[in-house]
Amino acid sequence: MLLFSGYIGWWSLRNHDKVPPADAPTTFRQKIRQSGNLIPVAVLIIFIVWVLVAGYATATKCAAYGVAGSLGLALWSRSLTWKNFTEGLMSTTRTSCMIMFILAGAAFLTKTMAFTGIPRELAEWVNAMNLSPFALIGVLTLVYLVLGTVRCAPGKGTPRFCDTLR
């Protein structure tokens, strides 16, 4: 986070013309009035976290309270329409299906890897290197950085490395 913040500061200093102008100063009363829609949501979040931490409800019940509270806030603000409600349900269904497909793929990959014995061989290979714990963390970090930079998504800006994988 520090590196990202530093980059933003460095970029802002180098590109003065692209930095948006500062907002006009506002009083505390204006800030409270402008955050009128934010305060009920913050109260809902604080309530749900408090109920969970205090032990009055389980995580599942807190999720139900969050849904009921969100629907109540939407009704109260008059932003809940039948179209918004059905779009929300469809979006939730799509997201849940994506998560379930990811979990199913991970379970399949786990079983396949265990069947082939790759994790055992990899563990023996790493153990044979006799690395210190800090060296192992350093090597794993480098591996994750290298693997994280390869993005093979179709579309604009696809790296050239991905062309060799197809």
PDB file of C-alpha atoms in Angstrom:
ATOM      1  CA  MET A   1       0.000   0.000   0.000  1.00  0.00           C
ATOM      2  CA  LEU A   2       2.890   2.299   0.762  1.00  0.00           C
ATOM      3  CA  LEU A   3       4.385   1.656  -2.685  1.00  0.00           C
ATOM      4  CA  PHE A   4       1.061   2.358  -4.383  1.00  0.00           C
ATOM      5  CA  SER A   5       0.570   5.573  -2.409  1.00  0.00           C
ATOM      6  CA  GLY A   6       4.119   6.605  -3.257  1.00  0.00           C
ATOM      7  CA  TYR A   7       3.472   5.948  -6.925  1.00  0.00           C
ATOM      8  CA  ILE A   8       0.327   8.076  -6.849  1.00  0.00           C
ATOM      9  CA  GLY A   9       2.262  10.919  -5.239  1.00  0.00           C
ATOM     10  CA  TRP A  10       5.118  10.616  -7.748  1.00  0.00           C
ATOM     11  CA  TRP A  11       2.688  10.488 -10.687  1.00  0.00           C
ATOM     12  CA  SER A  12       0.796  13.534  -9.357  1.00  0.00           C
ATOM     13  CA  LEU A  13       4.006  15.537  -9.101  1.00  0.00           C
ATOM     14  CA  ARG A  14       4.996  14.645 -12.655  1.00  0.00           C
ATOM     15  CA  ASN A  15       1.547  15.221 -14.220  1.00  0.00           C
ATOM     16  CA  HIS A  16       0.202  18.461 -12.740  1.00  0.00           C
ATOM     17  CA  ASP A  17      -2.163  19.001 -15.667  1.00  0.00           C
ATOM     18  CA  LYS A  18      -3.932  15.641 -15.166  1.00  0.00           C
ATOM     19  CA  VAL A  19      -4.547  16.030 -11.430  1.00  0.00           C
ATOM     20  CA  PRO A  20      -8.152  17.073 -10.693  1.00  0.00           C
ATOM     21  CA  PRO A  21      -8.669  20.385  -8.884  1.00  0.00           C
ATOM     22  CA  ALA A  22      -9.218  20.393  -5.140  1.00  0.00           C
ATOM     23  CA  ASP A  23     -12.802  20.412  -3.887  1.00  0.00           C
ATOM     24  CA  ALA A  24     -14.242  23.615  -2.525  1.00  0.00           C
ATOM     25  CA  PRO A  25     -14.010  23.811   1.271  1.00  0.00           C
ATOM     26  CA  THR A  26     -17.150  22.738   3.103  1.00  0.00           C
ATOM     27  CA  THR A  27     -18.336  23.180   6.655  1.00  0.00           C
ATOM     28  CA  PHE A  28     -18.951  20.311   9.039  1.00  0.00           C
ATOM     29  CA  ARG A  29     -22.719  20.856   8.742  1.00  0.00           C
ATOM     30  CA  GLN A  30     -22.522  20.521   4.939  1.00  0.00           C
ATOM     31  CA  LYS A  31     -20.463  17.342   5.244  1.00  0.00           C
ATOM     32  CA  ILE A  32     -23.034  15.788   7.588  1.00  0.00           C
ATOM     33  CA  ARG A  33     -25.887  16.795   5.252  1.00  0.00           C
ATOM     34  CA  GLN A  34     -24.058  15.352   2.224  1.00  0.00           C
ATOM     35  CA  SER A  35     -23.324  12.085   4.025  1.00  0.00           C
ATOM     36  CA  GLY A  36     -26.995  11.576   4.893  1.00  0.00           C
ATOM     37  CA  ASN A  37     -27.239   8.466   2.700  1.00  0.00           C
ATOM     38  CA  LEU A  38     -23.992   7.064   4.078  1.00  0.00           C
ATOM     39  CA  ILE A  39     -24.863   7.231   7.767  1.00  0.00           C
ATOM     40  CA  PRO A  40     -27.704   4.636   7.702  1.00  0.00           C
ATOM     41  CA  VAL A  41     -25.458   2.173   5.852  1.00  0.00           C
ATOM     42  CA  ALA A  42     -22.654   2.746   8.356  1.00  0.00           C
ATOM     43  CA  VAL A  43     -25.089   2.205  11.241  1.00  0.00           C
ATOM     44  CA  LEU A  44     -26.284  -1.048   9.621  1.00  0.00           C
ATOM     45  CA  ILE A  45     -22.697  -2.293   9.239  1.00  0.00           C
ATOM     46  CA  ILE A  46     -21.766  -1.340  12.804  1.00  0.00           C
ATOM     47  CA  PHE A  47     -24.921  -3.039  14.129  1.00  0.00           C
ATOM     48  CA  ILE A  48     -24.229  -6.268  12.239  1.00  0.00           C
ATOM     49  CA  VAL A  49     -20.587  -6.398  13.322  1.00  0.00           C
ATOM     50  CA  TRP A  50     -21.568  -5.660  16.917  1.00  0.00           C
ATOM     51  CA  VAL A  51     -24.219  -8.402  16.940  1.00  0.00           C
ATOM     52  CA  LEU A  52     -21.684 -10.871  15.531  1.00  0.00           C
ATOM     53  CA  VAL A  53     -18.831  -9.918  17.874  1.00  0.00           C
ATOM     54  CA  ALA A  54     -21.091  -9.782  20.922  1.00  0.00           C
ATOM     55  CA  GLY A  55     -22.260 -13.311  20.164  1.00  0.00           C
ATOM     56  CA  TYR A  56     -25.957 -12.541  19.834  1.00  0.00           C
ATOM     57  CA  ALA A  57     -26.142 -14.049  16.342  1.00  0.00           C
ATOM     58  CA  THR A  58     -24.211 -16.407  14.114  1.00  0.00           C
ATOM     59  CA  ALA A  59     -22.622 -15.328  10.847  1.00  0.00           C
ATOM     60  CA  THR A  60     -25.561 -16.721   8.886  1.00  0.00           C
ATOM     61  CA  LYS A  61     -28.071 -14.777  10.971  1.00  0.00           C
ATOM     62  CA  CYS A  62     -25.951 -11.634  10.583  1.00  0.00           C
ATOM     63  CA  ALA A  63     -26.028 -12.126   6.819  1.00  0.00           C
ATOM     64  CA  ALA A  64     -29.808 -12.357   6.975  1.00  0.00           C
ATOM     65  CA  TYR A  65     -29.940  -9.225   9.129  1.00  0.00           C
ATOM     66  CA  GLY A  66     -27.746  -7.468   6.575  1.00  0.00           C
ATOM     67  CA  VAL A  67     -30.024  -8.435   3.704  1.00  0.00           C
ATOM     68  CA  ALA A  68     -33.143  -7.410   5.617  1.00  0.00           C
ATOM     69  CA  GLY A  69     -31.513  -4.140   6.679  1.00  0.00           C
ATOM     70  CA  SER A  70     -30.376  -3.406   3.128  1.00  0.00           C
ATOM     71  CA  LEU A  71     -33.861  -4.044   1.768  1.00  0.00           C
ATOM     72  CA  GLY A  72     -35.282  -1.836   4.523  1.00  0.00           C
ATOM     73  CA  LEU A  73     -32.861   0.980   3.665  1.00  0.00           C
ATOM     74  CA  ALA A  74     -33.710   0.649  -0.023  1.00  0.00           C
ATOM     75  CA  LEU A  75     -37.424   0.833   0.754  1.00  0.00           C
ATOM     76  CA  TRP A  76     -36.889   3.790   3.075  1.00  0.00           C
ATOM     77  CA  SER A  77     -34.876   5.710   0.461  1.00  0.00           C
ATOM     78  CA  ARG A  78     -37.456   4.788  -2.220  1.00  0.00           C
ATOM     79  CA  SER A  79     -34.773   3.310  -4.473  1.00  0.00           C
ATOM     80  CA  LEU A  80     -36.091  -0.254  -4.409  1.00  0.00           C
ATOM     81  CA  THR A  81     -38.027  -1.112  -7.530  1.00  0.00           C
ATOM     82  CA  TRP A  82     -39.047  -4.487  -8.870  1.00  0.00           C
ATOM     83  CA  LYS A  83     -36.463  -4.101 -11.656  1.00  0.00           C
ATOM     84  CA  ASN A  84     -33.648  -3.308  -9.179  1.00  0.00           C
ATOM     85  CA  PHE A  85     -34.709  -6.210  -6.986  1.00  0.00           C
ATOM     86  CA  THR A  86     -34.681  -8.753  -9.823  1.00  0.00           C
ATOM     87  CA  GLU A  87     -31.370  -7.397 -11.160  1.00  0.00           C
ATOM     88  CA  GLY A  88     -29.893  -7.782  -7.684  1.00  0.00           C
ATOM     89  CA  LEU A  89     -31.144 -11.357  -7.426  1.00  0.00           C
ATOM     90  CA  MET A  90     -29.751 -12.244 -10.864  1.00  0.00           C
ATOM     91  CA  SER A  91     -26.391 -10.629 -10.074  1.00  0.00           C
ATOM     92  CA  THR A  92     -26.223 -12.516  -6.781  1.00  0.00           C
ATOM     93  CA  THR A  93     -27.063 -15.774  -8.544  1.00  0.00           C
ATOM     94  CA  ARG A  94     -24.349 -15.207 -11.164  1.00  0.00           C
ATOM     95  CA  THR A  95     -21.754 -14.385  -8.507  1.00  0.00           C
ATOM     96  CA  SER A  96     -22.712 -17.428  -6.417  1.00  0.00           C
ATOM     97  CA  CYS A  97     -22.465 -19.681  -9.473  1.00  0.00           C
ATOM     98  CA  MET A  98     -19.035 -18.289 -10.332  1.00  0.00           C
ATOM     99  CA  ILE A  99     -17.818 -18.922  -6.794  1.00  0.00           C
ATOM    100  CA  MET A 100     -19.208 -22.460  -6.830  1.00  0.00           C
ATOM    101  CA  PHE A 101     -17.524 -23.205 -10.179  1.00  0.00           C
ATOM    102  CA  ILE A 102     -14.227 -21.920  -8.756  1.00  0.00           C
ATOM    103  CA  LEU A 103     -14.630 -24.128  -5.685  1.00  0.00           C
ATOM    104  CA  ALA A 104     -15.560 -27.141  -7.826  1.00  0.00           C
ATOM    105  CA  GLY A 105     -12.530 -26.554 -10.043  1.00  0.00           C
ATOM    106  CA  ALA A 106     -10.282 -26.215  -6.995  1.00  0.00           C
ATOM    107  CA  ALA A 107     -11.647 -29.450  -5.517  1.00  0.00           C
ATOM    108  CA  PHE A 108     -11.098 -31.254  -8.824  1.00  0.00           C
ATOM    109  CA  LEU A 109      -7.559 -29.866  -9.112  1.00  0.00           C
ATOM    110  CA  THR A 110      -6.802 -30.876  -5.516  1.00  0.00           C
ATOM    111  CA  LYS A 111      -7.932 -34.451  -6.121  1.00  0.00           C
ATOM    112  CA  THR A 112      -6.038 -34.618  -9.408  1.00  0.00           C
ATOM    113  CA  MET A 113      -2.840 -33.276  -7.862  1.00  0.00           C
ATOM    114  CA  ALA A 114      -3.103 -35.687  -4.944  1.00  0.00           C
ATOM    115  CA  PHE A 115      -3.692 -38.585  -7.321  1.00  0.00           C
ATOM    116  CA  THR A 116      -0.596 -37.746  -9.396  1.00  0.00           C
ATOM    117  CA  GLY A 117       1.629 -37.224  -6.348  1.00  0.00           C
ATOM    118  CA  ILE A 118       2.911 -33.836  -7.497  1.00  0.00           C
ATOM    119  CA  PRO A 119       2.583 -32.133  -4.071  1.00  0.00           C
ATOM    120  CA  ARG A 120       4.616 -34.879  -2.382  1.00  0.00           C
ATOM    121  CA  GLU A 121       7.373 -34.677  -5.004  1.00  0.00           C
ATOM    122  CA  LEU A 122       7.408 -30.894  -4.814  1.00  0.00           C
ATOM    123  CA  ALA A 123       7.641 -30.976  -1.009  1.00  0.00           C
ATOM    124  CA  GLU A 124      10.557 -33.419  -1.179  1.00  0.00           C
ATOM    125  CA  TRP A 125      12.306 -31.225  -3.779  1.00  0.00           C
ATOM    126  CA  VAL A 126      11.919 -28.080  -1.619  1.00  0.00           C
ATOM    127  CA  ASN A 127      13.036 -29.990   1.465  1.00  0.00           C
ATOM    128  CA  ALA A 128      16.155 -31.196  -0.382  1.00  0.00           C
ATOM    129  CA  MET A 129      17.143 -27.559  -1.037  1.00  0.00           C
ATOM    130  CA  ASN A 130      17.661 -27.012   2.715  1.00  0.00           C
ATOM    131  CA  LEU A 131      16.434 -23.408   2.587  1.00  0.00           C
ATOM    132  CA  SER A 132      16.013 -21.296   5.691  1.00  0.00           C
ATOM    133  CA  PRO A 133      12.441 -20.214   6.420  1.00  0.00           C
ATOM    134  CA  PHE A 134      13.151 -16.654   5.221  1.00  0.00           C
ATOM    135  CA  ALA A 135      14.775 -17.884   2.007  1.00  0.00           C
ATOM    136  CA  LEU A 136      11.779 -20.130   1.350  1.00  0.00           C
ATOM    137  CA  ILE A 137       9.391 -17.199   1.850  1.00  0.00           C
ATOM    138  CA  GLY A 138      11.546 -15.098  -0.500  1.00  0.00           C
ATOM    139  CA  VAL A 139      11.539 -17.762  -3.210  1.00  0.00           C
ATOM    140  CA  LEU A 140       7.781 -18.282  -2.872  1.00  0.00           C
ATOM    141  CA  THR A 141       7.228 -14.530  -3.119  1.00  0.00           C
ATOM    142  CA  LEU A 142       9.247 -14.386  -6.319  1.00  0.00           C
ATOM    143  CA  VAL A 143       7.345 -17.342  -7.770  1.00  0.00           C
ATOM    144  CA  TYR A 144       4.006 -15.692  -6.926  1.00  0.00           C
ATOM    145  CA  LEU A 145       5.164 -12.400  -8.444  1.00  0.00           C
ATOM    146  CA  VAL A 146       6.214 -14.108 -11.663  1.00  0.00           C
ATOM    147  CA  LEU A 147       3.026 -16.162 -11.857  1.00  0.00           C
ATOM    148  CA  GLY A 148       0.923 -13.100 -11.024  1.00  0.00           C
ATOM    149  CA  THR A 149       2.334 -11.066 -13.888  1.00  0.00           C
ATOM    150  CA  VAL A 150       1.221 -13.557 -16.528  1.00  0.00           C
ATOM    151  CA  ARG A 151      -2.291 -12.549 -17.449  1.00  0.00           C
ATOM    152  CA  CYS A 152      -3.734 -14.493 -20.344  1.00  0.00           C
ATOM    153  CA  ALA A 153      -7.071 -12.761 -20.694  1.00  0.00           C
ATOM    154  CA  PRO A 154      -8.365 -12.166 -24.206  1.00  0.00           C
ATOM    155  CA  GLY A 155      -8.803  -8.628 -25.397  1.00  0.00           C
ATOM    156  CA  LYS A 156      -6.873  -5.413 -25.470  1.00  0.00           C
ATOM    157  CA  GLY A 157      -3.447  -5.458 -23.869  1.00  0.00           C
ATOM    158  CA  THR A 158      -2.904  -9.223 -23.866  1.00  0.00           C
ATOM    159  CA  PRO A 159       0.771  -9.939 -23.091  1.00  0.00           C
ATOM    160  CA  ARG A 160       2.895 -11.531 -25.804  1.00  0.00           C
ATOM    161  CA  PHE A 161       3.813 -14.426 -23.476  1.00  0.00           C
ATOM    162  CA  CYS A 162       0.214 -15.645 -23.610  1.00  0.00           C
ATOM    163  CA  ASP A 163       0.391 -15.996 -27.384  1.00  0.00           C
ATOM    164  CA  THR A 164       2.894 -18.822 -26.908  1.00  0.00           C
ATOM    165  CA  LEU A 165       0.527 -20.612 -24.506  1.00  0.00           C
ATOM    166  CA  ARG A 166      -2.289 -20.845 -27.025  1.00  0.00           C
TER     167      ARG A 166
END
